[in-house]
């Protein structure tokens, strides 16, 4: 037994030879404490050795011993059952041949303790072998044995059900042919413990086979059996619901035809435990199929059934919401047409679980497709429904705010027209949770649209509303500051004209403008000077003010140049413009090349879908004055707000932390997936830098990523490979962050390998080299440092 369990053929042969030599008869039917015996052990899945089986049979024949091949162990398993479970046809044939030779009738209907029997084992997933099924059927016919093909195991699975689960049409046909040949009626409506029955199994996702469904329907018709096609499993799913989930129009039509043929009315409003019903399933994102929706509507009309199109699942989502969320205008129109035809009023002012109204959701998903929103408004008008267009979503956004924030000008006009026709006063000063309001959204970098400003101002005038153009969001940004940052002359002029008209004093804080202060054109400078003189503008200059210098230069040039020097002034300005242009182009080229290097540090995986990526820089001055740590100003990348924190340990180790301000407000199952490249570089030399990449899933509980041991202080002063520059010069360097945001997470199984790969990549691609290490001075005292408002070092243009 030990040598068999060790699968050691040579030892078995030695033992048999020794026994023969010394006239010892081996007890090859002996059992151990678990009722195992030699031929049973040889057929067990761990051994599964036909050579050992043959050795045992030959030995038994040579010594006139009859092997107990029908015997079972303490789990009620026989050698035949073992060999079937091991999918070993050779051993099965050896056992059948041995039984035939010794007039032993194999017990091919015997069950083990879990209710498995030979033909059921042959149809299970890990075997799923039609040749074995055929061997068993042939054996049964040769020995006048009737196979118990309707029997089930303890989980309620029969041979037919197992073969359907495994999508094995050969076995299904063998079972049907056998049943017909022996006048056995297959129990094709029988359920297992989970409530599944044959035709329901044939429609589930991993099978989804219309040929099997047709076989079952034909069998049922041939034997006058009515299929329970309205029955459900324990989760409340029917055949129709399963086939809808799998987008199997063939099966849906087969079920409908069968129901019509047998005068069965399909329960097309039936709900699952989670509140799903057929037409709702057809409109959900993974199905989103207008043809299926049309089939259900036609079936309902043909059978005088009213579809519950306003019903929702447990998450509070209706099919109307899904059609909007999936931007499926065909389903959207089908619902509206059906509702109109049957005098059903759609609940178009409903909200989803996170507090978004349907009109708000329609604007989100429409991508400025005005047809969607127009249909929505037309339906409301036709049925005298007043849309809640001033209602906020869970973050305080309104439909109007969203249209501006996403530069959806057509939908914006539709909302304004609707409000005017319905005598609704739009709340054009309303603030979101972050302090953003309509005219401020218009000044965002990705919008920067003066047409919105003009429309809002006209609307405000028409409705005696004073726009709060000097209001600020939580980061201190105002419309004037952002439009100046975006160099939008027309919008800046509109703001100043409006302020003059209504005696509004505007505030201008230079440190809020950021790097764009360097690129403000002269028209805006002139507007600032003019409106400063009109006393409607308060300016707060930053230290070492660039704006002040620009204003001073403009004053000086304006005062010194007389009329007869205007030609010189014009040429001077032209030359200056060319110079600025060249400097800007050079800087843009360098920053672009640098960002490309950082981008190359990021290694994507196949299942990642990139939303956007961008880069931010922050100049650190007076580094030696930093005491422990300091945070950057809050900045925005890709409509997300962030902060960087630099931390200097006593040992001189510099760590970085990136914090997502938005992640704190996410729900528990929502995340921002991002690759982040931290970098330090020389103020002017883009080739002198150090960078490191890391992946993080920003969420409510983990809103920040920490990069420890980024660099030691002493290494900041080591000369670059050019022997001239170092990372830290004049007690200053540039700290940057490149962020790539994904729509989905990295598969958890691949994450460790991925993290290792980006670690190796960033190590091999770092371009910072050190020389003259012995000349580095010891770490200076650390107190604090001055923040730099990204002047000259920030480029927030999307890549």
PDB file of C-alpha atoms in Angstrom, residues 35-276:
ATOM      1  CA  UNK A  35     -11.052   1.418   4.061  1.00  0.00           C
ATOM      2  CA  UNK A  36      -8.541   2.016   1.300  1.00  0.00           C
ATOM      3  CA  UNK A  37      -7.251  -1.046  -0.597  1.00  0.00           C
ATOM      4  CA  UNK A  38      -4.514  -1.400  -3.249  1.00  0.00           C
ATOM      5  CA  UNK A  39      -6.513  -1.033  -6.475  1.00  0.00           C
ATOM      6  CA  UNK A  40      -8.540   1.789  -4.924  1.00  0.00           C
ATOM      7  CA  UNK A  41      -5.302   3.626  -4.018  1.00  0.00           C
ATOM      8  CA  UNK A  42      -3.902   3.086  -7.521  1.00  0.00           C
ATOM      9  CA  UNK A  43      -7.010   4.718  -9.077  1.00  0.00           C
ATOM     10  CA  UNK A  44      -7.137   7.659  -6.678  1.00  0.00           C
ATOM     11  CA  UNK A  45      -6.625  11.042  -8.341  1.00  0.00           C
ATOM     12  CA  UNK A  46      -3.261  11.584  -6.585  1.00  0.00           C
ATOM     13  CA  UNK A  47      -1.848   8.303  -8.032  1.00  0.00           C
ATOM     14  CA  UNK A  48      -4.023   7.632 -11.097  1.00  0.00           C
ATOM     15  CA  UNK A  49      -1.525   5.121 -12.513  1.00  0.00           C
ATOM     16  CA  UNK A  50      -2.724   2.585 -15.078  1.00  0.00           C
ATOM     17  CA  UNK A  51       0.582   0.646 -14.903  1.00  0.00           C
ATOM     18  CA  UNK A  52       0.044  -0.052 -11.203  1.00  0.00           C
ATOM     19  CA  UNK A  53      -3.584  -1.084 -11.875  1.00  0.00           C
ATOM     20  CA  UNK A  54      -2.398  -3.517 -14.557  1.00  0.00           C
ATOM     21  CA  UNK A  55       0.312  -4.912 -12.237  1.00  0.00           C
ATOM     22  CA  UNK A  56      -2.321  -5.569  -9.555  1.00  0.00           C
ATOM     23  CA  UNK A  57      -4.697  -7.218 -12.041  1.00  0.00           C
ATOM     24  CA  UNK A  58      -1.912  -9.399 -13.494  1.00  0.00           C
ATOM     25  CA  UNK A  59      -0.827 -10.422  -9.995  1.00  0.00           C
ATOM     26  CA  UNK A  60      -4.395 -11.253  -9.036  1.00  0.00           C
ATOM     27  CA  UNK A  61      -4.878 -13.336 -12.180  1.00  0.00           C
ATOM     28  CA  UNK A  62      -1.581 -15.154 -11.645  1.00  0.00           C
ATOM     29  CA  UNK A  63      -2.593 -16.060  -8.081  1.00  0.00           C
ATOM     30  CA  UNK A  64      -6.309 -16.724  -8.686  1.00  0.00           C
ATOM     31  CA  UNK A  65      -7.305 -13.758  -6.549  1.00  0.00           C
ATOM     32  CA  UNK A  66     -10.517 -11.884  -7.315  1.00  0.00           C
ATOM     33  CA  UNK A  67     -10.078  -8.149  -6.881  1.00  0.00           C
ATOM     34  CA  UNK A  68     -12.856  -6.374  -4.970  1.00  0.00           C
ATOM     35  CA  UNK A  69     -13.371  -3.779  -7.646  1.00  0.00           C
ATOM     36  CA  UNK A  70     -16.895  -2.938  -6.475  1.00  0.00           C
ATOM     37  CA  UNK A  71     -15.742  -2.261  -2.918  1.00  0.00           C
ATOM     38  CA  UNK A  72     -15.724   1.302  -1.548  1.00  0.00           C
ATOM     39  CA  UNK A  73     -13.689   3.284   0.948  1.00  0.00           C
ATOM     40  CA  UNK A  74     -15.105   5.107   3.960  1.00  0.00           C
ATOM     41  CA  UNK A  75     -16.292   7.923   1.636  1.00  0.00           C
ATOM     42  CA  UNK A  76     -18.310   5.420  -0.430  1.00  0.00           C
ATOM     43  CA  UNK A  77     -16.041   5.782  -3.463  1.00  0.00           C
ATOM     44  CA  UNK A  78     -15.118   2.826  -5.679  1.00  0.00           C
ATOM     45  CA  UNK A  79     -12.130   2.329  -8.028  1.00  0.00           C
ATOM     46  CA  UNK A  80     -14.454   3.035 -10.993  1.00  0.00           C
ATOM     47  CA  UNK A  81     -15.582   6.312  -9.414  1.00  0.00           C
ATOM     48  CA  UNK A  82     -11.933   7.249  -8.770  1.00  0.00           C
ATOM     49  CA  UNK A  83     -10.851   6.597 -12.339  1.00  0.00           C
ATOM     50  CA  UNK A  84     -13.790   8.623 -13.703  1.00  0.00           C
ATOM     51  CA  UNK A  85     -13.004  11.538 -11.375  1.00  0.00           C
ATOM     52  CA  UNK A  86      -9.383  11.320 -12.581  1.00  0.00           C
ATOM     53  CA  UNK A  87     -10.576  11.371 -16.217  1.00  0.00           C
ATOM     54  CA  UNK A  88      -8.497   8.259 -16.910  1.00  0.00           C
ATOM     55  CA  UNK A  89     -10.153   6.328 -19.739  1.00  0.00           C
ATOM     56  CA  UNK A  90      -7.389   3.702 -19.801  1.00  0.00           C
ATOM     57  CA  UNK A  91      -8.046   2.679 -16.188  1.00  0.00           C
ATOM     58  CA  UNK A  92     -11.842   2.726 -16.748  1.00  0.00           C
ATOM     59  CA  UNK A  93     -11.416   0.293 -19.645  1.00  0.00           C
ATOM     60  CA  UNK A  94      -9.084  -1.905 -17.553  1.00  0.00           C
ATOM     61  CA  UNK A  95     -11.717  -2.103 -14.775  1.00  0.00           C
ATOM     62  CA  UNK A  96     -14.540  -2.848 -17.245  1.00  0.00           C
ATOM     63  CA  UNK A  97     -12.458  -5.535 -19.005  1.00  0.00           C
ATOM     64  CA  UNK A  98     -11.475  -7.091 -15.661  1.00  0.00           C
ATOM     65  CA  UNK A  99     -15.090  -7.139 -14.499  1.00  0.00           C
ATOM     66  CA  UNK A 100     -16.272  -8.729 -17.752  1.00  0.00           C
ATOM     67  CA  UNK A 101     -13.508 -11.372 -17.655  1.00  0.00           C
ATOM     68  CA  UNK A 102     -14.421 -12.357 -14.073  1.00  0.00           C
ATOM     69  CA  UNK A 103     -18.195 -12.079 -14.442  1.00  0.00           C
ATOM     70  CA  UNK A 104     -18.346  -9.180 -12.012  1.00  0.00           C
ATOM     71  CA  UNK A 105     -21.162  -6.692 -12.557  1.00  0.00           C
ATOM     72  CA  UNK A 106     -19.966  -3.190 -11.823  1.00  0.00           C
ATOM     73  CA  UNK A 107     -22.247  -1.134  -9.591  1.00  0.00           C
ATOM     74  CA  UNK A 108     -22.481   1.830 -11.986  1.00  0.00           C
ATOM     75  CA  UNK A 109     -25.383   3.457 -10.127  1.00  0.00           C
ATOM     76  CA  UNK A 110     -23.660   3.436  -6.710  1.00  0.00           C
ATOM     77  CA  UNK A 111     -23.451   6.804  -4.924  1.00  0.00           C
ATOM     78  CA  UNK A 112     -20.689   8.205  -2.742  1.00  0.00           C
ATOM     79  CA  UNK A 113     -21.370  10.183   0.437  1.00  0.00           C
ATOM     80  CA  UNK A 114     -21.966  13.394  -1.563  1.00  0.00           C
ATOM     81  CA  UNK A 115     -24.429  11.749  -3.914  1.00  0.00           C
ATOM     82  CA  UNK A 116     -22.068  11.442  -6.877  1.00  0.00           C
ATOM     83  CA  UNK A 117     -22.382   8.353  -9.087  1.00  0.00           C
ATOM     84  CA  UNK A 118     -20.325   7.283 -12.149  1.00  0.00           C
ATOM     85  CA  UNK A 119     -22.251   8.928 -15.013  1.00  0.00           C
ATOM     86  CA  UNK A 120     -22.773  12.110 -12.955  1.00  0.00           C
ATOM     87  CA  UNK A 121     -19.030  12.232 -12.180  1.00  0.00           C
ATOM     88  CA  UNK A 122     -18.278  11.846 -15.890  1.00  0.00           C
ATOM     89  CA  UNK A 123     -20.373  14.965 -16.627  1.00  0.00           C
ATOM     90  CA  UNK A 124     -18.929  17.182 -13.896  1.00  0.00           C
ATOM     91  CA  UNK A 125     -16.823  20.211 -14.825  1.00  0.00           C
ATOM     92  CA  UNK A 126     -13.361  18.766 -14.126  1.00  0.00           C
ATOM     93  CA  UNK A 127     -14.126  15.632 -16.217  1.00  0.00           C
ATOM     94  CA  UNK A 128     -16.837  16.654 -18.723  1.00  0.00           C
ATOM     95  CA  UNK A 129     -15.953  13.704 -20.962  1.00  0.00           C
ATOM     96  CA  UNK A 130     -18.482  12.396 -23.487  1.00  0.00           C
ATOM     97  CA  UNK A 131     -16.297   9.316 -24.230  1.00  0.00           C
ATOM     98  CA  UNK A 132     -16.574   8.168 -20.602  1.00  0.00           C
ATOM     99  CA  UNK A 133     -20.347   8.774 -20.647  1.00  0.00           C
ATOM    100  CA  UNK A 134     -20.565   6.630 -23.808  1.00  0.00           C
ATOM    101  CA  UNK A 135     -18.486   3.846 -22.163  1.00  0.00           C
ATOM    102  CA  UNK A 136     -20.845   3.808 -19.166  1.00  0.00           C
ATOM    103  CA  UNK A 137     -23.969   3.792 -21.360  1.00  0.00           C
ATOM    104  CA  UNK A 138     -22.568   0.935 -23.491  1.00  0.00           C
ATOM    105  CA  UNK A 139     -21.653  -1.029 -20.350  1.00  0.00           C
ATOM    106  CA  UNK A 140     -25.113  -0.516 -18.900  1.00  0.00           C
ATOM    107  CA  UNK A 141     -26.778  -1.675 -22.127  1.00  0.00           C
ATOM    108  CA  UNK A 142     -24.475  -4.718 -22.381  1.00  0.00           C
ATOM    109  CA  UNK A 143     -25.413  -5.764 -18.818  1.00  0.00           C
ATOM    110  CA  UNK A 144     -29.104  -4.787 -18.858  1.00  0.00           C
ATOM    111  CA  UNK A 145     -28.581  -2.077 -16.257  1.00  0.00           C
ATOM    112  CA  UNK A 146     -30.799   1.002 -16.269  1.00  0.00           C
ATOM    113  CA  UNK A 147     -28.800   4.108 -15.456  1.00  0.00           C
ATOM    114  CA  UNK A 148     -30.342   6.457 -12.878  1.00  0.00           C
ATOM    115  CA  UNK A 149     -29.916   9.500 -15.096  1.00  0.00           C
ATOM    116  CA  UNK A 150     -32.516  11.548 -13.191  1.00  0.00           C
ATOM    117  CA  UNK A 151     -30.726  11.094  -9.869  1.00  0.00           C
ATOM    118  CA  UNK A 152     -29.007  14.102  -8.237  1.00  0.00           C
ATOM    119  CA  UNK A 153     -26.101  14.736  -5.910  1.00  0.00           C
ATOM    120  CA  UNK A 154     -26.465  16.536  -2.575  1.00  0.00           C
ATOM    121  CA  UNK A 155     -26.387  19.925  -4.370  1.00  0.00           C
ATOM    122  CA  UNK A 156     -29.316  18.932  -6.537  1.00  0.00           C
ATOM    123  CA  UNK A 157     -27.387  18.490  -9.796  1.00  0.00           C
ATOM    124  CA  UNK A 158     -28.349  15.775 -12.288  1.00  0.00           C
ATOM    125  CA  UNK A 159     -26.347  14.522 -15.271  1.00  0.00           C
ATOM    126  CA  UNK A 160     -28.382  16.726 -17.608  1.00  0.00           C
ATOM    127  CA  UNK A 161     -27.871  19.804 -15.438  1.00  0.00           C
ATOM    128  CA  UNK A 162     -24.118  19.225 -15.125  1.00  0.00           C
ATOM    129  CA  UNK A 163     -23.683  18.738 -18.870  1.00  0.00           C
ATOM    130  CA  UNK A 164     -25.657  21.950 -19.519  1.00  0.00           C
ATOM    131  CA  UNK A 165     -23.468  23.863 -17.038  1.00  0.00           C
ATOM    132  CA  UNK A 166     -20.409  22.641 -18.913  1.00  0.00           C
ATOM    133  CA  UNK A 167     -21.916  23.565 -22.297  1.00  0.00           C
ATOM    134  CA  UNK A 168     -21.374  19.984 -23.489  1.00  0.00           C
ATOM    135  CA  UNK A 169     -23.922  19.340 -26.229  1.00  0.00           C
ATOM    136  CA  UNK A 170     -22.473  15.848 -26.954  1.00  0.00           C
ATOM    137  CA  UNK A 171     -23.271  14.631 -23.443  1.00  0.00           C
ATOM    138  CA  UNK A 172     -26.690  16.324 -23.489  1.00  0.00           C
ATOM    139  CA  UNK A 173     -27.584  14.478 -26.699  1.00  0.00           C
ATOM    140  CA  UNK A 174     -26.241  11.171 -25.302  1.00  0.00           C
ATOM    141  CA  UNK A 175     -28.457  11.577 -22.216  1.00  0.00           C
ATOM    142  CA  UNK A 176     -31.539  12.494 -24.269  1.00  0.00           C
ATOM    143  CA  UNK A 177     -30.944   9.569 -26.674  1.00  0.00           C
ATOM    144  CA  UNK A 178     -30.456   7.165 -23.750  1.00  0.00           C
ATOM    145  CA  UNK A 179     -33.603   8.381 -22.035  1.00  0.00           C
ATOM    146  CA  UNK A 180     -35.643   8.020 -25.224  1.00  0.00           C
ATOM    147  CA  UNK A 181     -34.228   4.550 -25.905  1.00  0.00           C
ATOM    148  CA  UNK A 182     -35.156   3.342 -22.406  1.00  0.00           C
ATOM    149  CA  UNK A 183     -38.457   5.177 -22.078  1.00  0.00           C
ATOM    150  CA  UNK A 184     -37.128   7.365 -19.280  1.00  0.00           C
ATOM    151  CA  UNK A 185     -38.676  10.814 -18.993  1.00  0.00           C
ATOM    152  CA  UNK A 186     -36.023  13.343 -18.088  1.00  0.00           C
ATOM    153  CA  UNK A 187     -36.975  15.685 -15.247  1.00  0.00           C
ATOM    154  CA  UNK A 188     -36.247  18.876 -17.191  1.00  0.00           C
ATOM    155  CA  UNK A 189     -38.008  21.123 -14.670  1.00  0.00           C
ATOM    156  CA  UNK A 190     -36.089  19.807 -11.645  1.00  0.00           C
ATOM    157  CA  UNK A 191     -34.323  22.411  -9.498  1.00  0.00           C
ATOM    158  CA  UNK A 192     -30.994  22.270  -7.672  1.00  0.00           C
ATOM    159  CA  UNK A 193     -30.328  23.807  -4.259  1.00  0.00           C
ATOM    160  CA  UNK A 194     -29.799  27.264  -5.764  1.00  0.00           C
ATOM    161  CA  UNK A 195     -33.091  27.080  -7.616  1.00  0.00           C
ATOM    162  CA  UNK A 196     -31.536  26.508 -11.052  1.00  0.00           C
ATOM    163  CA  UNK A 197     -33.231  24.154 -13.513  1.00  0.00           C
ATOM    164  CA  UNK A 198     -32.036  22.967 -16.962  1.00  0.00           C
ATOM    165  CA  UNK A 199     -33.355  25.742 -19.236  1.00  0.00           C
ATOM    166  CA  UNK A 200     -32.322  28.399 -16.687  1.00  0.00           C
ATOM    167  CA  UNK A 201     -28.807  26.913 -16.581  1.00  0.00           C
ATOM    168  CA  UNK A 202     -28.676  27.007 -20.390  1.00  0.00           C
ATOM    169  CA  UNK A 203     -29.385  30.761 -20.294  1.00  0.00           C
ATOM    170  CA  UNK A 204     -26.862  31.729 -17.633  1.00  0.00           C
ATOM    171  CA  UNK A 205     -23.765  33.740 -18.520  1.00  0.00           C
ATOM    172  CA  UNK A 206     -21.147  30.955 -18.689  1.00  0.00           C
ATOM    173  CA  UNK A 207     -23.394  28.830 -20.953  1.00  0.00           C
ATOM    174  CA  UNK A 208     -25.731  31.206 -22.845  1.00  0.00           C
ATOM    175  CA  UNK A 209     -26.326  28.588 -25.560  1.00  0.00           C
ATOM    176  CA  UNK A 210     -29.394  28.864 -27.779  1.00  0.00           C
ATOM    177  CA  UNK A 211     -28.767  25.381 -29.246  1.00  0.00           C
ATOM    178  CA  UNK A 212     -29.142  23.823 -25.788  1.00  0.00           C
ATOM    179  CA  UNK A 213     -32.306  25.852 -25.162  1.00  0.00           C
ATOM    180  CA  UNK A 214     -33.703  24.577 -28.481  1.00  0.00           C
ATOM    181  CA  UNK A 215     -32.820  20.972 -27.557  1.00  0.00           C
ATOM    182  CA  UNK A 216     -34.687  21.316 -24.239  1.00  0.00           C
ATOM    183  CA  UNK A 217     -37.719  22.936 -25.898  1.00  0.00           C
ATOM    184  CA  UNK A 218     -37.847  20.190 -28.543  1.00  0.00           C
ATOM    185  CA  UNK A 219     -37.519  17.486 -25.877  1.00  0.00           C
ATOM    186  CA  UNK A 220     -40.291  19.058 -23.829  1.00  0.00           C
ATOM    187  CA  UNK A 221     -42.594  19.258 -26.872  1.00  0.00           C
ATOM    188  CA  UNK A 222     -41.811  15.665 -27.871  1.00  0.00           C
ATOM    189  CA  UNK A 223     -42.746  14.442 -24.366  1.00  0.00           C
ATOM    190  CA  UNK A 224     -45.700  16.776 -23.686  1.00  0.00           C
ATOM    191  CA  UNK A 225     -43.825  18.534 -20.881  1.00  0.00           C
ATOM    192  CA  UNK A 226     -44.553  22.166 -20.141  1.00  0.00           C
ATOM    193  CA  UNK A 227     -41.355  24.015 -19.294  1.00  0.00           C
ATOM    194  CA  UNK A 228     -41.544  26.273 -16.220  1.00  0.00           C
ATOM    195  CA  UNK A 229     -40.110  29.261 -18.076  1.00  0.00           C
ATOM    196  CA  UNK A 230     -41.476  31.751 -15.548  1.00  0.00           C
ATOM    197  CA  UNK A 231     -39.758  30.016 -12.633  1.00  0.00           C
ATOM    198  CA  UNK A 232     -36.833  31.768 -10.906  1.00  0.00           C
ATOM    199  CA  UNK A 233     -33.709  30.776  -9.062  1.00  0.00           C
ATOM    200  CA  UNK A 234     -33.050  31.718  -5.436  1.00  0.00           C
ATOM    201  CA  UNK A 235     -31.921  35.202  -6.513  1.00  0.00           C
ATOM    202  CA  UNK A 236     -35.162  35.796  -8.352  1.00  0.00           C
ATOM    203  CA  UNK A 237     -33.817  35.479 -11.916  1.00  0.00           C
ATOM    204  CA  UNK A 238     -35.835  33.785 -14.664  1.00  0.00           C
ATOM    205  CA  UNK A 239     -34.762  32.405 -18.060  1.00  0.00           C
ATOM    206  CA  UNK A 240     -35.915  35.624 -19.727  1.00  0.00           C
ATOM    207  CA  UNK A 241     -33.955  37.778 -17.261  1.00  0.00           C
ATOM    208  CA  UNK A 242     -30.805  35.681 -17.683  1.00  0.00           C
ATOM    209  CA  UNK A 243     -30.952  35.840 -21.472  1.00  0.00           C
ATOM    210  CA  UNK A 244     -31.455  39.620 -21.321  1.00  0.00           C
ATOM    211  CA  UNK A 245     -28.392  39.993 -19.078  1.00  0.00           C
ATOM    212  CA  UNK A 246     -26.386  38.027 -21.637  1.00  0.00           C
ATOM    213  CA  UNK A 247     -27.794  40.030 -24.589  1.00  0.00           C
ATOM    214  CA  UNK A 248     -28.890  36.734 -26.183  1.00  0.00           C
ATOM    215  CA  UNK A 249     -31.639  37.825 -28.553  1.00  0.00           C
ATOM    216  CA  UNK A 250     -31.864  34.276 -29.963  1.00  0.00           C
ATOM    217  CA  UNK A 251     -32.773  32.813 -26.560  1.00  0.00           C
ATOM    218  CA  UNK A 252     -35.177  35.691 -25.811  1.00  0.00           C
ATOM    219  CA  UNK A 253     -37.034  34.994 -29.069  1.00  0.00           C
ATOM    220  CA  UNK A 254     -37.045  31.221 -28.400  1.00  0.00           C
ATOM    221  CA  UNK A 255     -38.592  31.842 -24.960  1.00  0.00           C
ATOM    222  CA  UNK A 256     -41.181  34.253 -26.330  1.00  0.00           C
ATOM    223  CA  UNK A 257     -42.106  31.872 -29.175  1.00  0.00           C
ATOM    224  CA  UNK A 258     -42.375  28.951 -26.746  1.00  0.00           C
ATOM    225  CA  UNK A 259     -44.561  30.978 -24.391  1.00  0.00           C
ATOM    226  CA  UNK A 260     -46.850  32.051 -27.236  1.00  0.00           C
ATOM    227  CA  UNK A 261     -47.091  28.501 -28.606  1.00  0.00           C
ATOM    228  CA  UNK A 262     -48.113  27.133 -25.188  1.00  0.00           C
ATOM    229  CA  UNK A 263     -50.324  30.057 -24.109  1.00  0.00           C
ATOM    230  CA  UNK A 264     -47.943  30.994 -21.321  1.00  0.00           C
ATOM    231  CA  UNK A 265     -47.830  34.660 -20.381  1.00  0.00           C
ATOM    232  CA  UNK A 266     -44.282  35.684 -19.539  1.00  0.00           C
ATOM    233  CA  UNK A 267     -43.953  37.596 -16.276  1.00  0.00           C
ATOM    234  CA  UNK A 268     -42.096  40.543 -17.813  1.00  0.00           C
ATOM    235  CA  UNK A 269     -42.578  42.751 -14.752  1.00  0.00           C
ATOM    236  CA  UNK A 270     -41.218  40.160 -12.298  1.00  0.00           C
ATOM    237  CA  UNK A 271     -38.499  41.434  -9.969  1.00  0.00           C
ATOM    238  CA  UNK A 272     -35.353  39.758  -8.662  1.00  0.00           C
ATOM    239  CA  UNK A 273     -34.284  40.028  -5.034  1.00  0.00           C
ATOM    240  CA  UNK A 274     -32.314  43.172  -5.900  1.00  0.00           C
ATOM    241  CA  UNK A 275     -35.274  44.732  -7.665  1.00  0.00           C
ATOM    242  CA  UNK A 276     -34.194  44.028 -11.263  1.00  0.00           C
TER     243      UNK A 276
END
